[in-house]
XYZ file of C-alpha atoms in Angstrom:
266
model
C 83.399 123.641 88.724
C 80.711 120.429 88.858
C 78.078 119.488 86.736
C 75.192 117.763 88.233
C 72.081 115.977 86.551
C 69.282 117.844 85.990
C 66.708 115.540 87.264
C 68.604 114.532 90.333
C 68.984 116.532 94.045
C 72.780 116.947 95.128
C 73.294 113.913 96.817
C 74.556 114.288 100.406
C 77.379 112.097 102.296
C 75.634 108.757 102.421
C 78.144 106.357 103.747
C 77.683 107.164 107.698
C 81.374 108.949 108.092
C 81.445 112.260 109.860
C 82.822 114.820 107.360
C 86.198 116.104 107.579
C 85.872 119.589 109.789
C 89.150 121.160 108.048
C 91.869 119.869 105.800
C 95.316 120.446 107.482
C 98.555 121.152 105.489
C 100.607 118.778 107.564
C 99.248 115.473 106.767
C 100.027 112.572 109.229
C 100.901 109.933 106.531
C 100.326 109.393 102.456
C 98.972 106.418 100.965
C 101.227 105.501 98.000
C 99.431 104.071 94.794
C 98.772 101.031 94.188
C 97.260 100.431 97.214
C 95.739 96.813 97.888
C 93.025 96.325 100.239
C 95.465 94.136 102.991
C 97.945 97.113 102.738
C 97.835 98.489 106.452
C 98.152 102.488 106.626
C 101.659 102.025 108.836
C 103.252 100.006 106.627
C 102.325 102.062 103.634
C 103.099 105.237 105.590
C 107.022 103.542 106.237
C 106.753 102.416 102.678
C 106.319 106.055 101.222
C 108.504 107.704 103.546
C 111.441 105.328 102.422
C 110.577 105.927 98.638
C 110.694 109.676 99.197
C 114.066 109.824 101.105
C 115.787 107.741 98.653
C 114.649 109.848 95.898
C 115.466 113.118 97.661
C 118.765 111.297 98.857
C 119.314 110.805 95.342
C 119.056 114.333 94.308
C 121.253 115.648 97.558
C 123.885 113.265 96.584
C 124.266 114.323 92.964
C 122.857 117.901 93.307
C 120.100 117.345 91.058
C 116.814 119.757 91.302
C 113.782 118.471 92.688
C 110.383 120.132 92.344
C 106.970 119.181 94.196
C 103.388 119.521 93.073
C 100.815 119.437 95.184
C 97.186 118.860 93.958
C 93.958 119.635 95.015
C 90.143 120.239 93.917
C 88.720 123.521 93.946
C 85.594 123.925 95.814
C 86.431 120.515 97.590
C 83.852 120.791 100.451
C 80.713 121.926 98.040
C 82.128 119.030 95.270
C 81.854 116.594 98.160
C 78.557 117.385 99.692
C 77.043 117.016 96.112
C 78.451 113.690 95.125
C 79.156 112.332 98.430
C 82.229 110.778 100.197
C 82.556 107.368 98.526
C 82.329 108.589 94.888
C 84.879 111.579 96.044
C 87.078 108.766 96.724
C 86.541 107.372 93.195
C 86.968 110.579 91.651
C 90.313 110.988 93.013
C 91.173 107.349 91.983
C 90.346 108.419 88.519
C 92.164 111.673 88.695
C 95.189 109.562 89.898
C 94.927 107.623 86.703
C 95.002 110.593 84.526
C 98.215 111.702 86.524
C 99.750 108.788 85.892
C 100.010 109.454 82.161
C 102.500 112.433 82.696
C 104.858 110.903 85.197
C 107.980 109.264 84.848
C 109.047 105.742 86.422
C 110.949 107.840 89.001
C 108.547 110.599 89.711
C 106.313 109.765 93.373
C 102.531 110.288 93.053
C 101.080 110.089 96.488
C 97.258 110.661 97.823
C 96.316 111.506 101.104
C 92.822 109.184 102.149
C 91.466 112.103 104.449
C 91.984 115.299 102.256
C 92.080 113.796 98.905
C 95.233 115.653 98.094
C 97.825 114.343 95.873
C 101.251 115.200 96.062
C 103.771 114.707 92.924
C 107.407 114.434 93.603
C 109.551 115.051 90.564
C 113.323 114.263 91.415
C 116.040 115.740 88.747
C 113.509 118.099 87.635
C 113.637 122.053 87.898
C 111.211 124.487 88.486
C 110.571 125.200 84.773
C 109.895 121.590 84.383
C 107.394 121.386 87.119
C 105.531 124.802 85.962
C 105.437 123.379 82.244
C 103.715 119.943 83.573
C 101.500 122.047 86.341
C 100.127 123.985 83.318
C 99.427 120.459 81.044
C 97.598 119.429 84.175
C 95.514 122.101 84.563
C 94.785 122.219 80.728
C 94.327 118.702 81.005
C 91.321 118.511 83.486
C 89.872 121.438 82.513
C 89.082 120.063 79.326
C 88.002 116.807 80.848
C 84.092 115.622 81.885
C 84.611 112.470 84.714
C 81.580 110.532 84.676
C 80.920 108.795 87.826
C 77.477 107.116 88.021
C 74.835 109.082 86.963
C 77.224 112.241 87.662
C 79.046 114.478 85.205
C 82.357 115.992 87.079
C 84.061 118.824 85.651
C 87.402 119.042 87.756
C 88.945 122.926 88.521
C 92.211 121.870 89.848
C 94.460 123.782 92.273
C 98.030 123.332 92.364
C 101.021 124.396 94.130
C 104.610 124.478 92.859
C 107.479 124.586 94.985
C 111.171 123.177 94.561
C 115.020 124.210 94.812
C 117.802 123.647 92.542
C 119.880 122.288 95.186
C 118.972 120.303 98.632
C 120.447 121.300 101.720
C 119.629 117.894 103.206
C 117.189 115.007 102.357
C 114.769 115.554 105.181
C 111.205 115.550 103.113
C 109.041 117.069 105.436
C 109.956 121.010 105.535
C 109.523 120.294 101.495
C 106.288 118.584 101.883
C 104.887 121.048 104.458
C 106.221 124.147 102.296
C 104.013 122.671 99.495
C 100.934 122.074 101.050
C 100.803 125.103 102.873
C 100.784 127.166 99.655
C 97.189 125.672 99.171
C 95.969 126.931 102.265
C 97.626 130.396 102.604
C 96.840 131.463 99.186
C 93.729 133.085 97.367
C 91.287 129.958 96.574
C 90.758 131.109 92.979
C 94.000 130.793 92.049
C 94.860 127.815 89.973
C 98.641 127.875 90.276
C 100.538 128.912 93.281
C 104.347 129.019 93.705
C 106.501 129.345 96.629
C 109.083 132.242 96.649
C 112.114 129.812 95.677
C 109.913 128.843 92.900
C 109.324 132.425 91.589
C 112.674 132.975 91.701
C 113.761 130.112 89.669
C 111.227 131.148 87.192
C 112.728 134.817 86.839
C 115.902 133.176 85.823
C 117.237 133.159 82.408
C 117.066 129.208 81.429
C 120.139 128.163 79.020
C 119.097 126.365 75.775
C 120.976 124.660 73.228
C 122.918 127.005 70.641
C 121.115 127.112 67.055
C 125.167 126.671 65.889
C 125.231 123.188 67.612
C 122.045 121.634 66.356
C 123.093 123.054 62.722
C 126.360 121.332 63.104
C 124.839 118.177 64.418
C 122.486 118.234 61.297
C 124.892 118.330 58.820
C 126.863 115.659 59.827
C 124.125 113.464 59.729
C 123.501 114.372 56.130
C 127.084 113.947 55.234
C 127.905 110.629 57.523
C 124.263 109.132 58.355
C 122.969 108.114 61.835
C 126.022 106.024 62.427
C 127.941 108.982 62.071
C 125.874 111.283 64.698
C 126.340 108.585 67.386
C 130.139 108.203 66.952
C 130.264 111.828 67.552
C 127.985 111.904 70.442
C 129.649 109.237 72.317
C 132.563 110.702 73.951
C 130.288 113.686 75.064
C 127.613 111.759 76.696
C 130.329 109.693 78.517
C 130.986 112.877 80.102
C 127.781 114.224 81.147
C 126.341 113.958 84.579
C 124.442 111.373 85.475
C 121.229 114.135 85.828
C 121.775 115.608 82.502
C 121.777 111.819 81.048
C 118.562 111.393 82.909
C 117.132 114.379 80.783
C 118.544 113.036 77.311
C 116.849 109.656 78.091
C 113.466 111.847 78.652
C 113.691 113.468 75.359
C 114.534 110.250 73.539
C 111.537 108.279 75.218
C 109.234 111.729 74.013
C 110.579 111.417 70.436
C 109.965 107.746 70.561
C 105.986 107.758 71.302
C 105.481 111.111 70.048
C 104.411 112.306 73.486
C 105.372 116.010 74.363
C 106.068 115.484 77.891
C 106.160 118.383 80.395
C 108.449 116.231 82.478
C 111.391 115.930 79.842
C 111.666 119.936 79.041
C 113.743 121.153 81.751
């Protein structure tokens, strides 16, 4: 949805560029954020490709899950016709700034300059964690009104969710293309669409910590204080796989900043 000023006719594309005739699923390159004015497209593509391959190689090597989110603006063509291509670019930049608040340092946020679609790659994040993040993003943008010049814009997102518990290889192309294809091959009125592998992962029971263990740790804190709890946890933490320690760090950061991050709950 988008809201236009009552006293103004819809603004058409006014920067001289030809509107895109279609929005391909398989995109030729992605431009990472941030990108300076002197960054060439080829250099950006190379840098971005390397970052994605490194993230997926880490997940493959340590058998971590990986989840991808592809984000699109609903009614994109109508909105661009109303506010113009230049403001559309500004709108996507503002949206990307909002997304930065929800990502960890190891997550990749990438934008395509032609389609204005955004891709979020979440290493060591299972589908349940990606699903929670997607729901939070939809709720966040549903509440926000973005001001651009005289326009107040209510952005409706469409999010595609795709992921695997374990990767067979680190080639990013099948993962990215499958995620983007969900946006084109599903009902455009659906705000959150999932791949078949994501649906299967969501259907599986998700393990949780037992109440008995939590109660025991709390009792130890009462008896011996915080230092006693740390002494108890250190041997167990030293045996945790790296992926589990990454999740624990996320939880601790959430508690420290009092931010209930969807990225940590997986």
